[in-house]
Coordinates of C-alpha atoms in Angstrom, one line a residue:
Chain A
M1 CA 0.0 0.0 0.1
T2 CA 1.3 3.5 -0.9
D3 CA 0.3 6.2 1.5
I4 CA -0.1 9.6 -0.2
V5 CA -0.4 13.0 1.4
L6 CA -1.7 15.7 -1.1
I7 CA -0.5 19.3 -0.3
G8 CA -2.9 21.7 -1.9
T9 CA -6.7 21.7 -2.6
G10 CA -6.9 23.2 -6.1
N11 CA -7.8 21.7 -9.4
V12 CA -4.8 19.5 -9.7
A13 CA -5.2 18.2 -6.1
R14 CA -8.9 17.4 -6.8
H15 CA -8.3 15.6 -10.0
L16 CA -5.4 13.6 -8.6
F17 CA -7.5 12.7 -5.5
Q18 CA -10.3 11.4 -7.8
A19 CA -7.9 9.4 -9.9
F20 CA -6.2 7.9 -6.8
E21 CA -9.5 7.1 -5.0
P22 CA -10.5 3.9 -6.8
Q23 CA -6.9 2.5 -6.8
P24 CA -6.7 -0.4 -4.4
D25 CA -2.9 0.0 -3.9
L26 CA -2.9 3.8 -3.4
D27 CA -4.3 5.5 -0.3
V28 CA -4.7 9.3 0.1
I29 CA -4.4 9.2 3.8
Q30 CA -4.5 13.1 4.2
V31 CA -5.0 16.4 2.4
Y32 CA -3.4 19.6 3.6
G33 CA -4.9 23.0 2.7
R34 CA -4.4 26.4 4.2
S35 CA -8.1 27.3 4.3
A36 CA -11.0 25.3 5.6
K37 CA -13.0 26.2 2.4
G38 CA -10.5 24.4 0.1
L39 CA -10.7 21.3 2.3
D40 CA -14.4 21.1 2.1
F41 CA -14.1 19.0 -1.1
F42 CA -12.1 16.3 0.6
K43 CA -13.3 16.3 4.2
D44 CA -15.9 13.5 3.9
K45 CA -13.4 11.3 2.0
T46 CA -10.1 11.5 3.9
E47 CA -8.4 13.2 6.8
T48 CA -7.7 16.8 6.2
T49 CA -5.6 19.5 8.0
S50 CA -4.5 23.1 7.9
E51 CA -1.5 22.6 10.1
L52 CA 1.8 21.5 8.6
E53 CA 2.8 20.1 12.1
A54 CA -0.3 17.7 11.8
L55 CA 1.0 16.1 8.7
L56 CA 0.9 12.3 8.9
P57 CA 4.0 10.1 8.0
A58 CA 3.4 8.9 4.4
T59 CA 5.3 7.2 1.6
V60 CA 5.0 10.3 -0.7
Y61 CA 4.0 14.0 -0.3
I62 CA 2.6 15.4 -3.5
I63 CA 2.6 19.2 -3.8
C64 CA -0.2 20.6 -5.9
I65 CA 0.0 24.3 -5.3
S66 CA 0.9 27.4 -7.3
D67 CA 4.4 27.7 -8.7
D68 CA 5.6 30.6 -6.5
A69 CA 4.5 28.8 -3.3
I70 CA 6.4 25.6 -3.9
D71 CA 9.7 26.6 -2.6
K72 CA 8.2 28.0 0.7
I73 CA 5.9 24.9 1.4
S74 CA 8.9 22.6 0.6
Q75 CA 11.0 24.4 3.2
A76 CA 8.1 24.1 5.8
L77 CA 7.4 20.5 5.4
P78 CA 8.3 18.7 8.8
F79 CA 9.7 15.6 7.2
R80 CA 13.3 15.4 5.7
D81 CA 13.7 11.7 4.9
R82 CA 10.6 11.1 2.9
L83 CA 9.8 11.5 -0.8
V84 CA 8.6 14.9 -1.8
V85 CA 7.4 15.6 -5.4
H86 CA 5.6 18.6 -7.0
T87 CA 3.3 18.7 -10.0
S88 CA 4.5 21.8 -11.8
G89 CA 5.7 22.0 -15.4
S90 CA 8.0 24.9 -15.0
I91 CA 9.5 24.6 -11.5
P92 CA 12.9 22.7 -11.4
I93 CA 13.4 19.8 -9.1
S94 CA 15.9 21.9 -7.1
A95 CA 13.0 23.9 -5.6
L96 CA 12.5 20.9 -3.4
A97 CA 16.1 21.3 -2.2
P98 CA 15.9 20.7 1.6
H99 CA 14.6 17.2 0.7
Q100 CA 17.1 14.4 -0.2
R101 CA 14.5 12.3 -1.8
R102 CA 12.7 14.6 -4.3
G103 CA 10.7 14.2 -7.5
I104 CA 8.3 15.5 -10.0
F105 CA 4.9 14.1 -10.9
Y106 CA 3.8 16.4 -13.8
P107 CA 0.4 15.8 -15.5
L108 CA 0.2 17.5 -18.9
Q109 CA -3.4 18.6 -18.9
T110 CA -5.6 21.6 -18.1
F111 CA -7.8 20.9 -15.1
S112 CA -11.1 22.8 -14.4
K113 CA -13.3 22.8 -11.5
G114 CA -16.3 20.8 -12.2
V115 CA -15.1 19.4 -15.5
K116 CA -14.5 15.7 -15.3
T117 CA -11.2 14.5 -16.6
D118 CA -10.4 11.0 -17.7
F119 CA -7.0 10.6 -16.0
K120 CA -6.2 7.5 -18.1
Q121 CA -5.7 9.9 -21.0
V122 CA -3.5 12.4 -19.2
P123 CA 0.3 11.9 -20.0
L124 CA 2.5 12.0 -16.9
F125 CA 6.1 13.1 -16.8
L126 CA 8.2 11.9 -13.8
E127 CA 11.6 12.6 -12.5
A128 CA 13.3 11.6 -9.2
T129 CA 16.7 12.0 -7.6
E130 CA 16.8 8.4 -6.6
Q131 CA 16.0 5.3 -8.8
Q132 CA 13.8 3.6 -6.3
D133 CA 11.8 6.8 -5.8
L134 CA 11.5 6.9 -9.7
N135 CA 10.2 3.3 -9.7
L136 CA 7.7 4.2 -7.0
L137 CA 6.4 7.3 -9.0
K138 CA 6.2 5.1 -12.1
S139 CA 4.0 2.6 -10.3
I140 CA 1.8 5.3 -8.9
G141 CA 1.6 6.9 -12.4
R142 CA 0.8 3.7 -14.3
A143 CA -2.0 3.0 -11.9
I144 CA -3.8 6.1 -13.1
S145 CA -2.6 7.0 -16.5
D146 CA -2.0 5.0 -19.7
T147 CA 0.9 7.4 -20.7
V148 CA 3.8 7.7 -18.3
F149 CA 7.2 9.1 -19.4
E150 CA 10.5 9.9 -17.6
A151 CA 11.5 13.5 -18.4
D152 CA 14.2 15.6 -17.0
S153 CA 13.6 19.3 -15.8
D154 CA 14.8 20.6 -19.2
Q155 CA 12.3 18.5 -21.1
R156 CA 9.5 19.3 -18.7
K157 CA 10.1 23.0 -19.1
Q158 CA 9.9 22.5 -22.9
L159 CA 6.5 20.6 -22.4
H160 CA 5.2 23.4 -20.4
L161 CA 6.1 25.9 -23.0
A162 CA 4.6 23.8 -25.7
A163 CA 1.4 23.4 -23.6
V164 CA 1.1 27.3 -23.7
F165 CA 1.1 27.1 -27.4
V166 CA -1.5 24.4 -27.7
N167 CA -3.7 25.5 -24.9
N168 CA -3.4 29.1 -23.6
F169 CA -2.9 30.7 -27.0
P170 CA -5.6 28.7 -29.0
N171 CA -8.0 29.5 -26.1
Y172 CA -7.2 33.2 -26.4
M173 CA -7.9 32.9 -30.2
F174 CA -11.3 31.5 -29.2
Q175 CA -11.9 34.5 -27.1
I176 CA -11.1 36.8 -30.0
A177 CA -13.3 34.9 -32.3
K178 CA -16.2 35.1 -29.9
E179 CA -15.9 38.9 -29.8
L180 CA -15.8 39.0 -33.5
L181 CA -19.0 37.0 -33.8
E182 CA -20.8 39.0 -31.2
E183 CA -20.0 42.1 -33.2
K184 CA -22.2 40.7 -35.9
N185 CA -24.8 39.2 -33.6
L186 CA -23.7 35.6 -34.3
P187 CA -23.5 33.1 -31.4
F188 CA -20.1 31.5 -30.5
E189 CA -21.8 28.1 -30.4
V190 CA -21.6 27.9 -34.2
L191 CA -17.8 27.7 -34.1
K192 CA -17.6 24.8 -31.7
P193 CA -17.9 22.0 -34.2
L194 CA -14.9 23.6 -36.1
I195 CA -12.9 23.9 -32.9
K196 CA -13.5 20.3 -32.1
E197 CA -12.7 19.2 -35.7
T198 CA -9.4 21.2 -35.6
A199 CA -8.3 19.1 -32.6
N200 CA -9.7 15.8 -33.9
K201 CA -8.0 16.2 -37.3
L202 CA -4.6 15.5 -35.6
E203 CA -5.7 11.9 -35.2
S204 CA -5.1 11.4 -38.9
M205 CA -2.8 14.1 -40.1
S206 CA 0.1 16.2 -38.8
P207 CA -0.5 19.9 -38.1
N208 CA 1.8 20.6 -41.0
D209 CA -0.6 18.8 -43.4
A210 CA -3.7 20.1 -41.6
Q211 CA -2.9 23.8 -42.2
T212 CA -5.5 25.5 -44.3
G213 CA -6.6 29.1 -44.7
P214 CA -5.7 32.3 -46.6
A215 CA -2.1 32.5 -45.2
R216 CA -1.4 28.9 -46.1
R217 CA -2.8 29.5 -49.7
G218 CA -0.9 32.8 -50.0
D219 CA -4.4 34.4 -50.7
K220 CA -3.2 38.0 -50.4
K221 CA -6.6 39.5 -51.1
T222 CA -8.4 37.7 -48.3
L223 CA -5.4 38.5 -45.9
E224 CA -5.9 42.2 -46.6
T225 CA -9.6 42.1 -46.4
H226 CA -9.3 40.3 -43.0
E227 CA -6.7 42.8 -41.5
K228 CA -9.1 45.7 -42.5
M229 CA -12.0 44.0 -40.8
L230 CA -10.2 43.8 -37.5
K231 CA -10.9 47.1 -35.9
D232 CA -9.0 46.4 -32.7
P233 CA -5.2 47.2 -33.6
K234 CA -4.2 44.4 -31.2
Y235 CA -6.1 41.8 -33.1
S236 CA -4.9 43.1 -36.5
E237 CA -1.3 42.9 -35.3
I238 CA -1.8 39.3 -34.2
Y239 CA -3.5 38.5 -37.5
R240 CA -0.6 40.0 -39.4
L241 CA 2.2 38.4 -37.4
L242 CA 0.7 34.9 -37.4
S243 CA -0.3 35.1 -41.2
Q244 CA 3.3 36.2 -42.1
S245 CA 4.8 33.5 -39.9
I246 CA 2.6 30.8 -41.6
Q247 CA 3.5 32.2 -45.2
K248 CA 7.2 32.0 -44.2
H249 CA 6.8 28.6 -42.9
Y250 CA 5.4 27.3 -46.2
G251 CA 7.9 29.3 -48.3
I252 CA 5.2 31.7 -49.6
E253 CA 6.5 35.0 -50.7
L254 CA 5.3 37.9 -48.6
Chain B
M1 CA -37.3 15.9 -55.7
T2 CA -34.5 18.5 -55.8
D3 CA -32.0 17.9 -58.5
I4 CA -28.5 19.1 -57.7
V5 CA -25.4 19.7 -59.8
L6 CA -22.1 19.9 -58.0
I7 CA -19.5 22.1 -59.7
G8 CA -16.1 21.1 -58.3
T9 CA -14.5 17.9 -57.1
G10 CA -12.5 19.0 -54.0
N11 CA -13.1 18.3 -50.3
V12 CA -16.2 20.4 -50.0
A13 CA -17.7 18.7 -53.1
R14 CA -17.0 15.3 -51.8
H15 CA -18.3 15.9 -48.3
L16 CA -21.4 17.5 -49.6
F17 CA -21.9 14.7 -52.0
Q18 CA -21.7 12.2 -49.2
A19 CA -24.1 14.2 -47.1
F20 CA -26.7 14.4 -49.9
E21 CA -26.4 10.8 -51.1
P22 CA -28.5 9.2 -48.3
Q23 CA -31.3 11.8 -48.6
P24 CA -34.4 10.6 -50.4
D25 CA -35.5 14.0 -51.5
L26 CA -32.1 15.2 -52.9
D27 CA -30.5 13.8 -55.9
V28 CA -27.1 14.8 -57.2
I29 CA -27.7 14.3 -60.8
Q30 CA -24.3 15.4 -62.0
V31 CA -20.8 16.5 -60.9
Y32 CA -18.6 18.8 -63.0
G33 CA -14.9 18.8 -62.7
R34 CA -12.1 20.1 -65.1
S35 CA -10.0 17.0 -64.7
A36 CA -10.9 13.3 -65.1
K37 CA -8.8 12.6 -61.9
G38 CA -11.0 14.7 -59.7
L39 CA -14.1 13.1 -61.1
D40 CA -12.8 9.6 -60.2
F41 CA -14.3 9.8 -56.7
F42 CA -17.8 10.4 -58.2
K43 CA -18.0 8.5 -61.4
D44 CA -19.4 5.2 -60.1
K45 CA -22.1 7.1 -58.1
T46 CA -23.5 9.7 -60.5
E47 CA -23.1 11.4 -63.9
T48 CA -19.8 13.3 -64.3
T49 CA -18.7 15.7 -66.9
S50 CA -15.7 18.0 -67.8
E51 CA -17.7 20.1 -70.3
L52 CA -19.7 23.0 -69.1
E53 CA -21.8 22.6 -72.2
A54 CA -22.9 19.2 -71.1
L55 CA -24.3 20.3 -67.8
L56 CA -27.8 19.0 -67.1
P57 CA -30.7 21.2 -66.2
A58 CA -31.1 21.1 -62.4
T59 CA -32.9 22.8 -59.5
V60 CA -29.7 24.2 -58.1
Y61 CA -26.1 24.4 -59.1
I62 CA -23.7 24.3 -56.1
I63 CA -20.2 25.8 -56.9
C64 CA -17.5 24.3 -54.6
I65 CA -14.2 25.5 -56.1
S66 CA -11.5 27.8 -54.9
D67 CA -12.4 31.4 -54.2
D68 CA -10.5 33.0 -57.1
A69 CA -12.3 30.7 -59.7
I70 CA -15.9 31.3 -58.6
D71 CA -16.3 34.5 -60.7
K72 CA -15.1 32.8 -63.9
I73 CA -17.1 29.6 -63.5
S74 CA -20.1 31.7 -62.7
Q75 CA -19.8 33.5 -65.9
A76 CA -19.3 30.4 -67.8
L77 CA -22.4 28.5 -66.6
P78 CA -24.7 27.9 -69.5
F79 CA -28.0 28.5 -67.5
R80 CA -29.2 32.1 -66.6
D81 CA -32.7 31.3 -65.2
R82 CA -31.7 28.7 -62.6
L83 CA -30.5 28.9 -58.9
V84 CA -26.6 29.1 -58.6
V85 CA -25.0 29.1 -55.2
H86 CA -21.4 29.0 -54.0
T87 CA -20.0 27.6 -50.8
S88 CA -17.3 30.1 -50.0
G89 CA -17.1 32.1 -46.7
S90 CA -15.3 35.1 -48.1
I91 CA -16.7 35.7 -51.6
P92 CA -19.7 38.0 -51.7
I93 CA -23.0 36.8 -53.5
S94 CA -22.3 39.4 -56.2
A95 CA -19.6 37.3 -57.6
L96 CA -22.5 35.2 -59.1
A97 CA -23.8 38.4 -60.8
P98 CA -24.7 37.0 -64.2
H99 CA -27.3 34.9 -62.5
Q100 CA -30.6 36.5 -61.4
R101 CA -31.2 33.7 -58.9
R102 CA -28.2 33.4 -56.7
G103 CA -27.4 32.2 -53.2
I104 CA -24.8 31.0 -50.6
F105 CA -24.5 27.7 -49.0
Y106 CA -21.6 28.1 -46.7
P107 CA -20.6 25.1 -44.4
L108 CA -18.5 26.3 -41.5
Q109 CA -16.1 23.4 -41.2
T110 CA -12.7 22.2 -42.2
F111 CA -12.8 19.4 -44.6
S112 CA -10.0 17.0 -45.3
K113 CA -9.6 14.2 -47.7
G114 CA -10.1 10.9 -46.1
V115 CA -11.4 12.3 -42.8
K116 CA -15.0 11.4 -42.3
T117 CA -17.2 14.4 -41.3
D118 CA -20.5 14.2 -39.4
F119 CA -22.4 16.7 -41.6
K120 CA -25.2 16.9 -39.0
Q121 CA -22.7 18.8 -36.8
V122 CA -21.7 21.3 -39.5
P123 CA -23.3 24.7 -39.2
L124 CA -24.7 25.9 -42.6
F125 CA -25.1 29.6 -43.3
L126 CA -27.4 30.5 -46.2
E127 CA -28.3 33.5 -48.3
A128 CA -30.4 34.0 -51.3
T129 CA -31.6 36.9 -53.5
E130 CA -35.1 35.5 -53.7
Q131 CA -37.2 34.3 -50.8
Q132 CA -38.3 31.1 -52.6
D133 CA -34.7 30.2 -53.2
L134 CA -33.8 30.9 -49.7
N135 CA -36.6 28.4 -48.6
L136 CA -35.3 25.8 -51.0
L137 CA -31.8 26.2 -49.6
K138 CA -33.1 25.9 -46.1
S139 CA -34.9 22.7 -46.8
I140 CA -31.7 21.3 -48.5
G141 CA -29.6 22.5 -45.5
R142 CA -31.9 21.1 -42.8
A143 CA -31.9 17.7 -44.6
I144 CA -28.2 17.4 -43.9
S145 CA -27.4 19.6 -40.9
D146 CA -28.8 20.2 -37.5
T147 CA -27.7 23.8 -37.6
V148 CA -28.9 26.1 -40.3
F149 CA -28.7 29.9 -40.2
E150 CA -29.5 32.7 -42.5
A151 CA -26.5 35.0 -42.7
D152 CA -25.8 38.0 -45.0
S153 CA -22.5 38.4 -46.8
D154 CA -21.2 40.7 -44.1
Q155 CA -21.9 38.2 -41.4
R156 CA -20.5 35.5 -43.5
K157 CA -17.2 37.3 -44.0
Q158 CA -16.9 37.7 -40.2
L159 CA -17.6 34.0 -39.7
H160 CA -14.8 33.2 -42.1
L161 CA -12.5 35.6 -40.3
A162 CA -13.4 34.0 -36.9
A163 CA -12.8 30.6 -38.4
V164 CA -9.2 31.7 -39.2
F165 CA -8.8 32.4 -35.4
V166 CA -10.3 29.1 -34.2
N167 CA -8.8 26.8 -36.9
N168 CA -5.8 28.2 -38.9
F169 CA -4.1 30.0 -36.0
P170 CA -4.5 27.3 -33.4
N171 CA -3.4 24.7 -36.0
Y172 CA -0.2 26.7 -36.6
M173 CA 0.4 26.9 -32.8
F174 CA 0.2 23.1 -32.9
Q175 CA 3.1 23.1 -35.5
I176 CA 5.2 25.3 -33.3
A177 CA 4.5 23.0 -30.3
K178 CA 5.5 20.0 -32.4
E179 CA 8.8 21.6 -33.3
L180 CA 9.5 22.6 -29.6
L181 CA 9.0 19.0 -28.5
E182 CA 11.1 17.5 -31.2
E183 CA 14.0 19.7 -30.1
K184 CA 13.9 17.9 -26.9
N185 CA 13.2 14.4 -28.3
L186 CA 9.6 14.4 -27.1
P187 CA 6.7 13.1 -29.3
F188 CA 4.0 15.4 -30.4
E189 CA 1.5 12.7 -29.4
V190 CA 1.8 13.6 -25.7
L191 CA 0.0 17.0 -26.4
K192 CA -3.0 15.5 -28.1
P193 CA -5.0 14.9 -24.9
L194 CA -4.4 18.5 -23.9
I195 CA -5.4 19.8 -27.4
K196 CA -8.7 17.8 -27.3
E197 CA -9.4 19.0 -23.7
T198 CA -8.8 22.6 -24.8
A199 CA -11.7 22.2 -27.3
N200 CA -13.9 20.2 -25.1
K201 CA -13.7 22.6 -22.2
L202 CA -15.8 25.0 -24.2
E203 CA -18.9 22.7 -23.6
S204 CA -19.0 23.8 -20.0
M205 CA -17.3 27.2 -19.9
S206 CA -16.6 30.2 -21.9
P207 CA -13.1 30.8 -23.4
N208 CA -12.9 33.9 -21.2
D209 CA -13.2 31.6 -18.1
A210 CA -11.2 28.8 -19.6
Q211 CA -8.1 31.0 -20.0
T212 CA -5.1 29.7 -17.9
G213 CA -1.3 30.0 -18.2
P214 CA 1.5 32.4 -17.3
A215 CA 0.1 35.4 -19.1
R216 CA -3.3 35.0 -17.5
R217 CA -1.7 34.7 -14.1
G218 CA 0.6 37.7 -14.7
D219 CA 3.5 35.2 -14.0
K220 CA 6.4 37.5 -15.3
K221 CA 9.2 35.0 -14.3
T222 CA 7.7 32.2 -16.4
L223 CA 7.0 34.6 -19.3
E224 CA 10.6 35.7 -19.4
T225 CA 11.9 32.2 -19.2
H226 CA 9.7 31.1 -21.9
E227 CA 10.7 33.9 -24.1
K228 CA 14.3 33.0 -23.7
M229 CA 13.7 29.4 -24.5
L230 CA 12.3 30.3 -27.8
K231 CA 15.4 30.4 -30.1
D232 CA 13.4 31.2 -33.2
P233 CA 12.9 35.0 -33.0
K234 CA 9.6 34.5 -35.1
Y235 CA 8.3 32.3 -32.2
S236 CA 9.5 34.5 -29.4
E237 CA 7.8 37.5 -31.1
I238 CA 4.5 35.5 -31.3
Y239 CA 4.9 34.5 -27.7
R240 CA 5.4 38.0 -26.5
L241 CA 2.7 39.6 -28.6
L242 CA 0.0 37.0 -27.6
S243 CA 1.1 37.0 -24.0
Q244 CA 0.9 40.9 -23.8
S245 CA -2.4 40.8 -25.4
I246 CA -3.8 38.2 -22.9
Q247 CA -2.4 40.3 -20.0
K248 CA -4.1 43.5 -21.4
H249 CA -7.3 41.5 -21.8
Y250 CA -7.4 40.7 -18.2
G251 CA -6.2 44.0 -17.0
I252 CA -2.9 42.6 -15.8
E253 CA -0.1 45.3 -15.6
L254 CA 2.6 44.8 -18.1

C-alpha cells in the first residue's frame, strides 16, 4: 500500500485525488490545505488538516500548489527523509532542495473545477533524484494513466512551453473569435464544431498537413480584407504576425 | 425531388456529395470537374462531366471550387434562369452576378480528404436573392445539418475571419509546439489529450473563463523564461505579442 499526502486543494489536487481514490494500492491518507474552504471537497473522503505540524507520515507527499509557493511549502514540510514531489511543469526539481528524496509528478493537462477528466488519457512526466523513488512514482503513475514518461527538468520546461502554445494561445484565439461573432450578432456556439474538428484532425494528419486558410494558400486579397475587418489594432497585429509566420513557414513570398 | 449539380471535385464537393447521397429528396444528378482525376471519386455514383456545355438542367448548381475561380465559372455556366449558389465564406454573393437567382450555401467546417465528417454537426449559413430560393436552400440544409442559419454576406465574412482564429491559427500553434517538443526528443502525441481537452472545455465554460497559463496569471518570471527558451525570433515574437495581449485583456499590468 502506498500512503499519499496531497499538499494543496486546487484543481490538480482534486483531479489527482479522484484518480487515486478507486486504486486499491493507493491510499490518500490526508490532504493539507491552508483554508477550511479548500478542504471542504475532501473532508468527507479522507483526513484533512490546515496545520503542517499535523501532517501524517506517508510514503510520498505530492505538492499541488501554485508555482511561486512551492519553494516555501517545501521548506516548511516537517519531514526530511521522505519522498516529496511537485506537479509543476516549470519549476525545477531543485526547488525541493531541503529534501534528499525529491521528485516530479507532472500531469500535462488543463484541469478545471467541475469538468470531469479521464486521467487515463493524461500523460504524466516523472523525475526523481533516486532510482527507487522513480520506480515508485512510475507505479503510482501507471495505476492512473496510460501514458507515463520519464522527463528531466529541461524536457519538462519545454513541455510546459509547448502546452502554452496548444492550450493558452488557442484558447485566447477562441476569445477573439467570440468577440468577432458578437459584433455581428452571431453566437459563439456555431464555431464549436470547427474547434473540435481542428483538434480531432490531428488523429489522422500532422499539423503541418492540416494547415489551411488564406495565409497557407498565400491568398493576399483575403489577408488584406481580414486585416481591415479587425478594428482592434491588437487583433490586426496578431492576425498579421501569425499570417506572415505561416507564409514564411510554407515558403510563400510575402 | 431536388436535382443538384455539384461544380467542383475537392473536399467540400466530396463531403457535400456524401451528405446528400442518403437523402431521399435530394438527388445529385451530375458532378462537373475540369480533370478526369478529380471526377474519379464520383464516377461510379452519379453522372460526371468535364464540359460545361454538357451540364444537365437542375434545380440548383452548387459551386464548390477555390475562391478565385468562382467568378469565372459563374460567368461560364450555360444557364441564366436557374439557382446558382457558392460555398465560400469570403466571396460575396455578387460574384454570381450574371445569375438572377443566386445564393450562398456556406458550411463552417474544415474538410479533409479521407477524414469522415458528421455533416449533421456542421453549421450551414445561407443567403439568397429571392425568398423562394432561400426556402429551398433551407430545406436542403436542414436535410443534412442540425444547424442552419441565415446570414448575409457581411456576417459570413466575419464567420470566415473568426474561423481563421479558431482553426488556422491554433493549428499553426500546434506546429510550433511540435517543433519545440522535437527539439527535446519528445513526441507530439503527448500533447493531443491537452489539445482535445482545450476544445472540449468550451462545452462547459466560456473561453474567457477557460483561460489559464502564465500570461493569465501575470507570472512574469515564467513569461521571461519562456521567451528566452524560444530560439526562433519568429516564435518569441509570437509568444510576446500573444502574452501581452492576454495580459491586457485581463487588466494585468505589463
